[in-house]
GROMACS .gro file of C-alpha atoms in nm:
model
   57
    1ARG     CA    1  -1.742   2.233 -16.986
    2HIS     CA    2  -1.748   2.422 -17.274
    3ALA     CA    3  -1.535   2.390 -17.604
    4VAL     CA    4  -1.405   2.722 -17.711
    5ARG     CA    5  -1.159   2.655 -17.961
    6VAL     CA    6  -1.134   2.342 -18.197
    7THR     CA    7  -0.894   2.274 -18.459
    8VAL     CA    8  -0.955   1.993 -18.709
    9PHE     CA    9  -0.670   1.814 -18.911
   10LEU     CA   10  -0.764   1.619 -19.224
   11THR     CA   11  -0.580   1.401 -19.439
   12ASP     CA   12  -0.866   1.432 -19.706
   13LEU     CA   13  -1.033   1.763 -19.725
   14SER     CA   14  -1.310   1.538 -19.924
   15ASN     CA   15  -1.417   1.431 -19.557
   16PHE     CA   16  -1.465   1.794 -19.461
   17ALA     CA   17  -1.876   1.773 -19.468
   18LYS     CA   18  -1.867   1.454 -19.287
   19VAL     CA   19  -1.632   1.603 -19.038
   20ASN     CA   20  -1.882   1.882 -18.977
   21GLU     CA   21  -2.192   1.653 -18.947
   22ILE     CA   22  -1.993   1.446 -18.700
   23MET     CA   23  -1.885   1.766 -18.503
   24ALA     CA   24  -2.244   1.872 -18.468
   25THR     CA   25  -2.341   1.576 -18.278
   26TYR     CA   26  -2.075   1.656 -17.991
   27PHE     CA   27  -2.078   2.055 -18.009
   28PRO     CA   28  -2.407   2.213 -17.910
   29GLN     CA   29  -2.459   2.553 -18.065
   30PRO     CA   30  -2.332   2.814 -17.972
   31TRP     CA   31  -2.074   2.611 -18.188
   32PRO     CA   32  -1.677   2.704 -18.093
   33ALA     CA   33  -1.456   2.895 -18.313
   34ARG     CA   34  -1.278   2.611 -18.520
   35ALA     CA   35  -1.007   2.586 -18.791
   36ALA     CA   36  -0.990   2.315 -19.062
   37LEU     CA   37  -0.667   2.239 -19.165
   38GLY     CA   38  -0.524   1.997 -19.449
   39VAL     CA   39  -0.220   1.771 -19.372
   40SER     CA   40  -0.018   1.530 -19.533
   41GLN     CA   41  -0.019   1.272 -19.269
   42LEU     CA   42  -0.100   1.189 -18.931
   43PRO     CA   43   0.030   0.956 -18.669
   44LYS     CA   44  -0.075   0.596 -18.671
   45GLY     CA   45  -0.241   0.644 -19.015
   46ALA     CA   46  -0.512   0.854 -18.852
   47ARG     CA   47  -0.712   1.056 -19.099
   48VAL     CA   48  -0.858   1.327 -18.899
   49GLU     CA   49  -0.713   1.456 -18.560
   50VAL     CA   50  -0.901   1.692 -18.356
   51ASP     CA   51  -0.770   1.942 -18.093
   52CYS     CA   52  -0.986   2.136 -17.860
   53ILE     CA   53  -0.918   2.410 -17.576
   54LEU     CA   54  -1.209   2.368 -17.310
   55HIS     CA   55  -1.338   2.634 -17.065
   56LEU     CA   56  -1.402   2.444 -16.720
   57ASP     CA   57  -1.657   2.582 -16.507
   0.00000   0.00000   0.00000
């Protein structure tokens, strides 16, 4: 399976570089299309939420 689109929601945009570093360990090149959005809060106190669309072979 391959991620074709990833949306990352962050409550603190200063974590953006760290999220990039972590994401690189989960998604090999070529990287999927991605958007990162700053939000005021996430459920259950989460700091990051990741939504993925996968293509299943």
